[in-house]
Amino acid sequence: TYYYTPKLRSHLRRIVSTCDTCQRKRRRNASRSQGGVVRPPGLSFDIGNVVVVDLQGPLVDPSAPQSDSKRWILTILDPVSFSVDYDILPYPTTSLVISAMERSFAVRGIPLVLVSDVGSVFTSAPFLYFLKTWNVRACWLPRDARGYGGFHERLHGQLLEQIRARLIDSARSPDPTPLSTVVAESVSALNRLPLYDFGGLSAHELHFCRRPRYPVGHDDSDEHNVSLEKLKEWLPSLTILDPQREILQDDLLRMADEVATRRCETMVDYWDLWCERSDRVRQRFEKLPLPRAHMHIFKPGDK
């Protein structure tokens, strides 16, 4: 085939790259993740570099008239600090989503990569053109994405549970609460959580410049005891003398209070704390010894 049609492959590749239907099908299948955003968020990105967007809904506004009560919520998540921003939309159209993203970019800054599912809004031509004009790369995660995608869906699921529970309580009361107030209270409650399991900032990580390790296995198993022994050897606060251990525990408690205070008061101070953590981790990795290459020793008679 190559002998008779030498340019067939290049022509087919060019046709597929310029075919709008082929590219739309490729994005819908989420066959390839762009921008390298499948790495853990705490290792490869800093605050504001990546945002995860998702549409939640439709939800019924109990304070609105029945004919115009459906609303959609656009959630904008930072996967490093796990701070959530939102916008309430009357319809899930591409133009409204683009307007909401422009407002978010004006307030939070322009990210490098935007992660979303393979919904019709996020794979449409106007939305992709909007990302191209803002110089933002797009990445689509399939709905059954594991690992990196699971964190986002888990956080969005918690937010949706909060909103639905508050809406049910509001519907039973004689004076229903508007959906905007319900969403604002739910997002505020989620932003104030420590979220250690999701990858949020902890005092241990600020002090030791690394993520804490947890015991593995059941309480009475050998694997649990072995992991505890390894944890004692690895964690400095469990092996040093008692007076120093008390001082270190007080230091960690003070750091934990500082993290909680900064997170609950203003997200700007919390982001500054995250940047400080990133600088500490970067400095610790710079001090590590470089891996040496294996020295090859030649023997007499080798060819």
PDB file of C-alpha atoms in Angstrom:
ATOM      1  CA  THR A   1       0.000   0.000   0.000  1.00  0.00           C
ATOM      2  CA  TYR A   2       2.790   2.411   0.833  1.00  0.00           C
ATOM      3  CA  TYR A   3       4.448   1.708  -2.526  1.00  0.00           C
ATOM      4  CA  TYR A   4       1.351   2.534  -4.585  1.00  0.00           C
ATOM      5  CA  THR A   5      -0.055   5.316  -2.340  1.00  0.00           C
ATOM      6  CA  PRO A   6       2.883   6.810  -0.424  1.00  0.00           C
ATOM      7  CA  LYS A   7       0.940   9.814   0.926  1.00  0.00           C
ATOM      8  CA  LEU A   8      -2.194   7.942   1.992  1.00  0.00           C
ATOM      9  CA  ARG A   9      -1.487   8.018   5.733  1.00  0.00           C
ATOM     10  CA  SER A  10      -0.546  11.686   5.812  1.00  0.00           C
ATOM     11  CA  HIS A  11      -3.656  12.588   3.800  1.00  0.00           C
ATOM     12  CA  LEU A  12      -5.901  10.570   6.120  1.00  0.00           C
ATOM     13  CA  ARG A  13      -4.302  12.156   9.180  1.00  0.00           C
ATOM     14  CA  ARG A  14      -4.849  15.615   7.712  1.00  0.00           C
ATOM     15  CA  ILE A  15      -8.489  14.832   6.863  1.00  0.00           C
ATOM     16  CA  VAL A  16      -9.179  13.525  10.377  1.00  0.00           C
ATOM     17  CA  SER A  17      -7.503  16.549  12.003  1.00  0.00           C
ATOM     18  CA  THR A  18      -9.622  18.968   9.947  1.00  0.00           C
ATOM     19  CA  CYS A  19     -12.878  16.997  10.188  1.00  0.00           C
ATOM     20  CA  ASP A  20     -15.147  18.613  12.770  1.00  0.00           C
ATOM     21  CA  THR A  21     -17.236  15.469  13.281  1.00  0.00           C
ATOM     22  CA  CYS A  22     -14.163  13.287  13.860  1.00  0.00           C
ATOM     23  CA  GLN A  23     -12.697  15.696  16.412  1.00  0.00           C
ATOM     24  CA  ARG A  24     -16.027  16.028  18.218  1.00  0.00           C
ATOM     25  CA  LYS A  25     -16.317  12.247  18.422  1.00  0.00           C
ATOM     26  CA  ARG A  26     -12.786  12.038  19.775  1.00  0.00           C
ATOM     27  CA  ARG A  27     -13.540  14.594  22.489  1.00  0.00           C
ATOM     28  CA  ARG A  28     -16.782  12.864  23.429  1.00  0.00           C
ATOM     29  CA  ASN A  29     -14.963   9.575  23.924  1.00  0.00           C
ATOM     30  CA  ALA A  30     -12.266  11.345  25.988  1.00  0.00           C
ATOM     31  CA  SER A  31      -9.740   9.061  24.364  1.00  0.00           C
ATOM     32  CA  ARG A  32      -6.746  11.204  25.240  1.00  0.00           C
ATOM     33  CA  SER A  33      -6.132  13.472  28.240  1.00  0.00           C
ATOM     34  CA  GLN A  34      -4.212  16.602  27.342  1.00  0.00           C
ATOM     35  CA  GLY A  35      -1.922  18.777  29.416  1.00  0.00           C
ATOM     36  CA  GLY A  36      -0.701  16.021  31.743  1.00  0.00           C
ATOM     37  CA  VAL A  37      -3.466  16.656  34.274  1.00  0.00           C
ATOM     38  CA  VAL A  38      -3.797  13.028  35.355  1.00  0.00           C
ATOM     39  CA  ARG A  39      -0.990  13.404  37.897  1.00  0.00           C
ATOM     40  CA  PRO A  40      -1.775  13.974  41.588  1.00  0.00           C
ATOM     41  CA  PRO A  41      -2.689  17.622  42.167  1.00  0.00           C
ATOM     42  CA  GLY A  42      -0.310  18.189  45.060  1.00  0.00           C
ATOM     43  CA  LEU A  43       2.736  17.096  43.085  1.00  0.00           C
ATOM     44  CA  SER A  44       2.368  18.577  39.633  1.00  0.00           C
ATOM     45  CA  PHE A  45       0.364  21.790  40.029  1.00  0.00           C
ATOM     46  CA  ASP A  46       0.108  24.855  42.207  1.00  0.00           C
ATOM     47  CA  ILE A  47      -2.917  26.932  43.136  1.00  0.00           C
ATOM     48  CA  GLY A  48      -4.817  28.400  40.203  1.00  0.00           C
ATOM     49  CA  ASN A  49      -3.093  26.358  37.495  1.00  0.00           C
ATOM     50  CA  VAL A  50      -5.985  23.907  37.018  1.00  0.00           C
ATOM     51  CA  VAL A  51      -9.746  24.309  37.415  1.00  0.00           C
ATOM     52  CA  VAL A  52     -12.397  21.600  37.290  1.00  0.00           C
ATOM     53  CA  VAL A  53     -15.844  22.622  36.056  1.00  0.00           C
ATOM     54  CA  ASP A  54     -19.076  20.685  36.264  1.00  0.00           C
ATOM     55  CA  LEU A  55     -22.786  21.373  35.786  1.00  0.00           C
ATOM     56  CA  GLN A  56     -25.138  20.254  38.572  1.00  0.00           C
ATOM     57  CA  GLY A  57     -28.855  20.118  38.025  1.00  0.00           C
ATOM     58  CA  PRO A  58     -31.585  20.717  37.296  1.00  0.00           C
ATOM     59  CA  LEU A  59     -32.557  21.818  40.813  1.00  0.00           C
ATOM     60  CA  VAL A  60     -35.882  23.360  41.797  1.00  0.00           C
ATOM     61  CA  ASP A  61     -35.860  26.778  43.454  1.00  0.00           C
ATOM     62  CA  PRO A  62     -38.590  26.632  46.146  1.00  0.00           C
ATOM     63  CA  SER A  63     -38.979  30.428  46.266  1.00  0.00           C
ATOM     64  CA  ALA A  64     -39.453  30.832  42.483  1.00  0.00           C
ATOM     65  CA  PRO A  65     -42.735  30.354  40.588  1.00  0.00           C
ATOM     66  CA  GLN A  66     -43.469  26.842  39.378  1.00  0.00           C
ATOM     67  CA  SER A  67     -43.173  27.762  35.695  1.00  0.00           C
ATOM     68  CA  ASP A  68     -39.631  29.130  36.128  1.00  0.00           C
ATOM     69  CA  SER A  69     -38.155  27.194  39.046  1.00  0.00           C
ATOM     70  CA  LYS A  70     -35.456  25.047  37.428  1.00  0.00           C
ATOM     71  CA  ARG A  71     -31.858  26.133  37.951  1.00  0.00           C
ATOM     72  CA  TRP A  72     -28.427  24.715  37.116  1.00  0.00           C
ATOM     73  CA  ILE A  73     -25.265  25.185  39.189  1.00  0.00           C
ATOM     74  CA  LEU A  74     -21.854  25.576  37.573  1.00  0.00           C
ATOM     75  CA  THR A  75     -19.191  24.508  40.090  1.00  0.00           C
ATOM     76  CA  ILE A  76     -15.596  25.674  39.591  1.00  0.00           C
ATOM     77  CA  LEU A  77     -13.123  23.709  41.709  1.00  0.00           C
ATOM     78  CA  ASP A  78      -9.417  24.259  42.324  1.00  0.00           C
ATOM     79  CA  PRO A  79      -8.034  20.700  42.770  1.00  0.00           C
ATOM     80  CA  VAL A  80      -5.007  21.826  44.805  1.00  0.00           C
ATOM     81  CA  SER A  81      -6.589  23.938  47.545  1.00  0.00           C
ATOM     82  CA  PHE A  82     -10.087  22.434  46.993  1.00  0.00           C
ATOM     83  CA  SER A  83     -11.731  25.841  47.080  1.00  0.00           C
ATOM     84  CA  VAL A  84     -15.094  25.826  45.298  1.00  0.00           C
ATOM     85  CA  ASP A  85     -16.641  28.685  43.368  1.00  0.00           C
ATOM     86  CA  TYR A  86     -20.073  28.554  41.770  1.00  0.00           C
ATOM     87  CA  ASP A  87     -22.576  30.322  39.569  1.00  0.00           C
ATOM     88  CA  ILE A  88     -26.322  29.724  39.297  1.00  0.00           C
ATOM     89  CA  LEU A  89     -27.595  29.547  35.719  1.00  0.00           C
ATOM     90  CA  PRO A  90     -31.220  29.624  34.519  1.00  0.00           C
ATOM     91  CA  TYR A  91     -30.371  27.368  31.551  1.00  0.00           C
ATOM     92  CA  PRO A  92     -27.366  25.099  30.816  1.00  0.00           C
ATOM     93  CA  THR A  93     -26.512  26.837  27.549  1.00  0.00           C
ATOM     94  CA  THR A  94     -23.022  27.402  26.205  1.00  0.00           C
ATOM     95  CA  SER A  95     -23.326  31.199  26.191  1.00  0.00           C
ATOM     96  CA  LEU A  96     -24.300  31.330  29.871  1.00  0.00           C
ATOM     97  CA  VAL A  97     -21.470  28.949  30.823  1.00  0.00           C
ATOM     98  CA  ILE A  98     -18.967  31.080  28.887  1.00  0.00           C
ATOM     99  CA  SER A  99     -20.189  34.245  30.640  1.00  0.00           C
ATOM    100  CA  ALA A 100     -19.850  32.535  34.031  1.00  0.00           C
ATOM    101  CA  MET A 101     -16.319  31.347  33.186  1.00  0.00           C
ATOM    102  CA  GLU A 102     -15.332  34.879  32.114  1.00  0.00           C
ATOM    103  CA  ARG A 103     -16.475  36.211  35.491  1.00  0.00           C
ATOM    104  CA  SER A 104     -14.542  33.441  37.251  1.00  0.00           C
ATOM    105  CA  PHE A 105     -11.369  34.154  35.260  1.00  0.00           C
ATOM    106  CA  ALA A 106     -11.669  37.847  36.132  1.00  0.00           C
ATOM    107  CA  VAL A 107     -11.897  37.081  39.868  1.00  0.00           C
ATOM    108  CA  ARG A 108      -9.710  33.976  40.319  1.00  0.00           C
ATOM    109  CA  GLY A 109      -7.254  34.410  37.466  1.00  0.00           C
ATOM    110  CA  ILE A 110      -6.723  32.536  34.199  1.00  0.00           C
ATOM    111  CA  PRO A 111      -5.776  28.853  34.652  1.00  0.00           C
ATOM    112  CA  LEU A 112      -3.499  26.778  32.475  1.00  0.00           C
ATOM    113  CA  VAL A 113      -5.779  23.728  32.099  1.00  0.00           C
ATOM    114  CA  LEU A 114      -9.541  23.310  32.388  1.00  0.00           C
ATOM    115  CA  VAL A 115     -10.796  19.831  33.304  1.00  0.00           C
ATOM    116  CA  SER A 116     -14.381  18.787  32.614  1.00  0.00           C
ATOM    117  CA  ASP A 117     -16.484  15.808  31.690  1.00  0.00           C
ATOM    118  CA  VAL A 118     -17.553  15.039  28.146  1.00  0.00           C
ATOM    119  CA  GLY A 119     -20.795  17.013  28.329  1.00  0.00           C
ATOM    120  CA  SER A 120     -22.234  18.715  25.277  1.00  0.00           C
ATOM    121  CA  VAL A 121     -21.485  22.208  26.636  1.00  0.00           C
ATOM    122  CA  PHE A 122     -17.799  21.605  27.360  1.00  0.00           C
ATOM    123  CA  THR A 123     -17.144  19.917  23.999  1.00  0.00           C
ATOM    124  CA  SER A 124     -19.010  22.444  21.861  1.00  0.00           C
ATOM    125  CA  ALA A 125     -17.193  24.571  19.294  1.00  0.00           C
ATOM    126  CA  PRO A 126     -18.003  27.977  20.943  1.00  0.00           C
ATOM    127  CA  PHE A 127     -16.682  26.808  24.316  1.00  0.00           C
ATOM    128  CA  LEU A 128     -13.481  25.431  22.763  1.00  0.00           C
ATOM    129  CA  TYR A 129     -13.004  28.696  20.880  1.00  0.00           C
ATOM    130  CA  PHE A 130     -13.482  30.584  24.154  1.00  0.00           C
ATOM    131  CA  LEU A 131     -10.755  28.484  25.794  1.00  0.00           C
ATOM    132  CA  LYS A 132      -8.476  29.039  22.816  1.00  0.00           C
ATOM    133  CA  THR A 133      -8.894  32.817  22.996  1.00  0.00           C
ATOM    134  CA  TRP A 134      -7.985  32.745  26.704  1.00  0.00           C
ATOM    135  CA  ASN A 135      -5.049  30.374  26.028  1.00  0.00           C
ATOM    136  CA  VAL A 136      -6.430  27.613  28.271  1.00  0.00           C
ATOM    137  CA  ARG A 137      -5.913  23.951  27.426  1.00  0.00           C
ATOM    138  CA  ALA A 138      -8.873  21.591  27.733  1.00  0.00           C
ATOM    139  CA  CYS A 139      -8.934  18.093  29.186  1.00  0.00           C
ATOM    140  CA  TRP A 140     -11.933  15.781  29.217  1.00  0.00           C
ATOM    141  CA  LEU A 141     -12.217  12.995  31.746  1.00  0.00           C
ATOM    142  CA  PRO A 142     -14.630  10.138  31.042  1.00  0.00           C
ATOM    143  CA  ARG A 143     -17.411   9.554  33.531  1.00  0.00           C
ATOM    144  CA  ASP A 144     -15.763   6.366  34.787  1.00  0.00           C
ATOM    145  CA  ALA A 145     -12.388   8.065  35.326  1.00  0.00           C
ATOM    146  CA  ARG A 146     -10.496   6.734  38.318  1.00  0.00           C
ATOM    147  CA  GLY A 147      -7.852   8.302  40.499  1.00  0.00           C
ATOM    148  CA  TYR A 148      -7.642  11.960  39.608  1.00  0.00           C
ATOM    149  CA  GLY A 149     -11.211  12.189  38.328  1.00  0.00           C
ATOM    150  CA  GLY A 150     -12.605  10.441  41.390  1.00  0.00           C
ATOM    151  CA  PHE A 151     -11.578  13.284  43.697  1.00  0.00           C
ATOM    152  CA  HIS A 152     -13.607  15.791  41.719  1.00  0.00           C
ATOM    153  CA  GLU A 153     -16.715  13.665  41.543  1.00  0.00           C
ATOM    154  CA  ARG A 154     -16.479  12.916  45.248  1.00  0.00           C
ATOM    155  CA  LEU A 155     -16.299  16.605  46.130  1.00  0.00           C
ATOM    156  CA  HIS A 156     -19.117  17.493  43.734  1.00  0.00           C
ATOM    157  CA  GLY A 157     -21.160  14.672  45.254  1.00  0.00           C
ATOM    158  CA  GLN A 158     -20.704  16.074  48.751  1.00  0.00           C
ATOM    159  CA  LEU A 159     -21.762  19.517  47.579  1.00  0.00           C
ATOM    160  CA  LEU A 160     -24.841  18.102  45.862  1.00  0.00           C
ATOM    161  CA  GLU A 161     -25.808  16.163  49.008  1.00  0.00           C
ATOM    162  CA  GLN A 162     -25.569  19.358  51.057  1.00  0.00           C
ATOM    163  CA  ILE A 163     -27.700  21.310  48.590  1.00  0.00           C
ATOM    164  CA  ARG A 164     -30.383  18.622  48.288  1.00  0.00           C
ATOM    165  CA  ALA A 165     -30.637  18.152  52.057  1.00  0.00           C
ATOM    166  CA  ARG A 166     -31.037  21.902  52.591  1.00  0.00           C
ATOM    167  CA  LEU A 167     -33.606  22.102  49.770  1.00  0.00           C
ATOM    168  CA  ILE A 168     -35.678  19.309  51.351  1.00  0.00           C
ATOM    169  CA  ASP A 169     -35.658  21.113  54.706  1.00  0.00           C
ATOM    170  CA  SER A 170     -36.547  24.378  52.995  1.00  0.00           C
ATOM    171  CA  ALA A 171     -39.462  22.824  51.098  1.00  0.00           C
ATOM    172  CA  ARG A 172     -41.027  21.607  54.356  1.00  0.00           C
ATOM    173  CA  SER A 173     -40.915  25.028  56.013  1.00  0.00           C
ATOM    174  CA  PRO A 174     -43.700  27.615  55.433  1.00  0.00           C
ATOM    175  CA  ASP A 175     -41.142  30.248  54.396  1.00  0.00           C
ATOM    176  CA  PRO A 176     -38.867  28.506  51.831  1.00  0.00           C
ATOM    177  CA  THR A 177     -35.251  29.591  51.490  1.00  0.00           C
ATOM    178  CA  PRO A 178     -34.157  30.717  48.005  1.00  0.00           C
ATOM    179  CA  LEU A 179     -31.849  28.423  46.067  1.00  0.00           C
ATOM    180  CA  SER A 180     -29.151  31.097  45.918  1.00  0.00           C
ATOM    181  CA  THR A 181     -28.956  31.190  49.727  1.00  0.00           C
ATOM    182  CA  VAL A 182     -28.923  27.387  49.943  1.00  0.00           C
ATOM    183  CA  VAL A 183     -26.072  27.074  47.441  1.00  0.00           C
ATOM    184  CA  ALA A 184     -24.090  29.886  49.084  1.00  0.00           C
ATOM    185  CA  GLU A 185     -24.374  28.250  52.523  1.00  0.00           C
ATOM    186  CA  SER A 186     -23.439  24.810  51.144  1.00  0.00           C
ATOM    187  CA  VAL A 187     -20.381  26.096  49.276  1.00  0.00           C
ATOM    188  CA  SER A 188     -19.302  28.108  52.318  1.00  0.00           C
ATOM    189  CA  ALA A 189     -19.595  25.019  54.538  1.00  0.00           C
ATOM    190  CA  LEU A 190     -17.574  22.948  52.070  1.00  0.00           C
ATOM    191  CA  ASN A 191     -14.881  25.614  51.766  1.00  0.00           C
ATOM    192  CA  ARG A 192     -14.452  25.724  55.553  1.00  0.00           C
ATOM    193  CA  LEU A 193     -13.786  21.987  55.937  1.00  0.00           C
ATOM    194  CA  PRO A 194     -10.142  20.890  56.438  1.00  0.00           C
ATOM    195  CA  LEU A 195     -10.524  18.213  53.720  1.00  0.00           C
ATOM    196  CA  TYR A 196      -7.410  16.300  54.760  1.00  0.00           C
ATOM    197  CA  ASP A 197      -8.647  13.152  52.999  1.00  0.00           C
ATOM    198  CA  PHE A 198      -9.142  15.109  49.782  1.00  0.00           C
ATOM    199  CA  GLY A 199      -5.624  16.521  49.859  1.00  0.00           C
ATOM    200  CA  GLY A 200      -6.155  19.722  51.809  1.00  0.00           C
ATOM    201  CA  LEU A 201      -3.425  21.482  53.733  1.00  0.00           C
ATOM    202  CA  SER A 202      -2.475  20.163  57.185  1.00  0.00           C
ATOM    203  CA  ALA A 203      -0.104  21.291  59.921  1.00  0.00           C
ATOM    204  CA  HIS A 204       1.894  18.074  59.534  1.00  0.00           C
ATOM    205  CA  GLU A 205       2.578  18.851  55.881  1.00  0.00           C
ATOM    206  CA  LEU A 206       3.648  22.407  56.706  1.00  0.00           C
ATOM    207  CA  HIS A 207       6.086  21.230  59.387  1.00  0.00           C
ATOM    208  CA  PHE A 208       7.620  18.165  57.704  1.00  0.00           C
ATOM    209  CA  CYS A 209       7.147  19.320  54.078  1.00  0.00           C
ATOM    210  CA  ARG A 210       5.527  16.026  53.073  1.00  0.00           C
ATOM    211  CA  ARG A 211       2.198  14.248  53.259  1.00  0.00           C
ATOM    212  CA  PRO A 212       1.518  12.235  56.449  1.00  0.00           C
ATOM    213  CA  ARG A 213       1.592   8.461  56.285  1.00  0.00           C
ATOM    214  CA  TYR A 214      -1.171   6.448  57.899  1.00  0.00           C
ATOM    215  CA  PRO A 215      -1.117   2.888  59.302  1.00  0.00           C
ATOM    216  CA  VAL A 216      -2.258   0.122  56.983  1.00  0.00           C
ATOM    217  CA  GLY A 217      -4.333  -2.929  57.899  1.00  0.00           C
ATOM    218  CA  HIS A 218      -6.542  -3.904  60.836  1.00  0.00           C
ATOM    219  CA  ASP A 219      -5.719  -3.125  64.451  1.00  0.00           C
ATOM    220  CA  ASP A 220      -4.619  -6.661  65.378  1.00  0.00           C
ATOM    221  CA  SER A 221      -2.912  -7.619  62.130  1.00  0.00           C
ATOM    222  CA  ASP A 222       0.827  -7.953  61.636  1.00  0.00           C
ATOM    223  CA  GLU A 223       0.693  -5.502  58.747  1.00  0.00           C
ATOM    224  CA  HIS A 224      -0.705  -2.830  61.050  1.00  0.00           C
ATOM    225  CA  ASN A 225       2.020  -3.392  63.659  1.00  0.00           C
ATOM    226  CA  VAL A 226       4.759  -3.303  61.024  1.00  0.00           C
ATOM    227  CA  SER A 227       3.388  -0.075  59.577  1.00  0.00           C
ATOM    228  CA  LEU A 228       3.291   1.447  63.077  1.00  0.00           C
ATOM    229  CA  GLU A 229       6.935   0.538  63.645  1.00  0.00           C
ATOM    230  CA  LYS A 230       7.903   2.066  60.304  1.00  0.00           C
ATOM    231  CA  LEU A 231       5.887   5.159  61.175  1.00  0.00           C
ATOM    232  CA  LYS A 232       7.764   5.546  64.477  1.00  0.00           C
ATOM    233  CA  GLU A 233      11.095   5.327  62.688  1.00  0.00           C
ATOM    234  CA  TRP A 234      10.003   7.793  60.012  1.00  0.00           C
ATOM    235  CA  LEU A 235       8.154  10.396  62.088  1.00  0.00           C
ATOM    236  CA  PRO A 236      10.570  12.500  64.176  1.00  0.00           C
ATOM    237  CA  SER A 237       7.964  13.445  66.775  1.00  0.00           C
ATOM    238  CA  LEU A 238       7.628   9.801  67.932  1.00  0.00           C
ATOM    239  CA  THR A 239      11.316   9.015  68.382  1.00  0.00           C
ATOM    240  CA  ILE A 240      12.818  12.102  70.038  1.00  0.00           C
ATOM    241  CA  LEU A 241      12.860  12.858  73.775  1.00  0.00           C
ATOM    242  CA  ASP A 242       9.695  13.620  75.738  1.00  0.00           C
ATOM    243  CA  PRO A 243      10.244  17.378  76.361  1.00  0.00           C
ATOM    244  CA  GLN A 244      10.982  17.979  72.695  1.00  0.00           C
ATOM    245  CA  ARG A 245       7.963  15.891  71.742  1.00  0.00           C
ATOM    246  CA  GLU A 246       5.668  18.110  73.825  1.00  0.00           C
ATOM    247  CA  ILE A 247       7.120  21.242  72.251  1.00  0.00           C
ATOM    248  CA  LEU A 248       6.661  19.755  68.790  1.00  0.00           C
ATOM    249  CA  GLN A 249       3.059  18.813  69.524  1.00  0.00           C
ATOM    250  CA  ASP A 250       2.337  22.365  70.687  1.00  0.00           C
ATOM    251  CA  ASP A 251       3.958  23.655  67.505  1.00  0.00           C
ATOM    252  CA  LEU A 252       1.782  21.387  65.363  1.00  0.00           C
ATOM    253  CA  LEU A 253      -1.339  22.441  67.276  1.00  0.00           C
ATOM    254  CA  ARG A 254      -0.501  26.094  66.734  1.00  0.00           C
ATOM    255  CA  MET A 255       0.017  25.427  63.010  1.00  0.00           C
ATOM    256  CA  ALA A 256      -3.305  23.574  62.831  1.00  0.00           C
ATOM    257  CA  ASP A 257      -5.087  26.522  64.468  1.00  0.00           C
ATOM    258  CA  GLU A 258      -3.396  28.878  62.011  1.00  0.00           C
ATOM    259  CA  VAL A 259      -4.508  26.763  59.041  1.00  0.00           C
ATOM    260  CA  ALA A 260      -8.107  26.632  60.312  1.00  0.00           C
ATOM    261  CA  THR A 261      -8.158  30.370  61.035  1.00  0.00           C
ATOM    262  CA  ARG A 262      -6.776  31.318  57.652  1.00  0.00           C
ATOM    263  CA  ARG A 263      -9.162  29.003  55.857  1.00  0.00           C
ATOM    264  CA  CYS A 264     -12.238  30.247  57.704  1.00  0.00           C
ATOM    265  CA  GLU A 265     -11.416  33.957  57.515  1.00  0.00           C
ATOM    266  CA  THR A 266     -10.253  34.515  53.963  1.00  0.00           C
ATOM    267  CA  MET A 267      -9.173  32.241  51.123  1.00  0.00           C
ATOM    268  CA  VAL A 268      -6.434  34.687  50.073  1.00  0.00           C
ATOM    269  CA  ASP A 269      -4.439  34.018  53.253  1.00  0.00           C
ATOM    270  CA  TYR A 270      -5.070  30.302  52.823  1.00  0.00           C
ATOM    271  CA  TRP A 271      -3.682  30.402  49.291  1.00  0.00           C
ATOM    272  CA  ASP A 272      -0.615  32.264  50.584  1.00  0.00           C
ATOM    273  CA  LEU A 273      -0.157  29.427  53.061  1.00  0.00           C
ATOM    274  CA  TRP A 274      -0.354  26.933  50.187  1.00  0.00           C
ATOM    275  CA  CYS A 275       2.308  28.867  48.273  1.00  0.00           C
ATOM    276  CA  GLU A 276       4.481  28.779  51.392  1.00  0.00           C
ATOM    277  CA  ARG A 277       3.989  25.003  51.578  1.00  0.00           C
ATOM    278  CA  SER A 278       4.958  24.625  47.913  1.00  0.00           C
ATOM    279  CA  ASP A 279       8.126  26.650  48.513  1.00  0.00           C
ATOM    280  CA  ARG A 280       9.063  24.457  51.462  1.00  0.00           C
ATOM    281  CA  VAL A 281       8.534  21.243  49.513  1.00  0.00           C
ATOM    282  CA  ARG A 282      10.494  22.630  46.566  1.00  0.00           C
ATOM    283  CA  GLN A 283      13.397  23.597  48.829  1.00  0.00           C
ATOM    284  CA  ARG A 284      13.400  20.164  50.463  1.00  0.00           C
ATOM    285  CA  PHE A 285      13.578  18.416  47.100  1.00  0.00           C
ATOM    286  CA  GLU A 286      16.410  20.683  45.983  1.00  0.00           C
ATOM    287  CA  LYS A 287      18.501  19.566  48.968  1.00  0.00           C
ATOM    288  CA  LEU A 288      18.083  15.865  48.187  1.00  0.00           C
ATOM    289  CA  PRO A 289      21.133  14.107  46.705  1.00  0.00           C
ATOM    290  CA  LEU A 290      20.948  13.469  42.998  1.00  0.00           C
ATOM    291  CA  PRO A 291      20.795   9.809  41.898  1.00  0.00           C
ATOM    292  CA  ARG A 292      24.125   8.647  40.578  1.00  0.00           C
ATOM    293  CA  ALA A 293      24.427   6.597  37.431  1.00  0.00           C
ATOM    294  CA  HIS A 294      25.598   3.011  37.617  1.00  0.00           C
ATOM    295  CA  MET A 295      29.335   2.793  37.094  1.00  0.00           C
ATOM    296  CA  HIS A 296      30.202   0.220  34.461  1.00  0.00           C
ATOM    297  CA  ILE A 297      33.452  -1.615  35.209  1.00  0.00           C
ATOM    298  CA  PHE A 298      35.129  -3.148  32.202  1.00  0.00           C
ATOM    299  CA  LYS A 299      36.755  -6.520  32.652  1.00  0.00           C
ATOM    300  CA  PRO A 300      39.626  -7.881  30.615  1.00  0.00           C
ATOM    301  CA  GLY A 301      38.305  -9.761  27.634  1.00  0.00           C
ATOM    302  CA  ASP A 302      35.037  -7.795  27.309  1.00  0.00           C
ATOM    303  CA  LYS A 303      34.122  -6.640  23.834  1.00  0.00           C
TER     304      LYS A 303
END
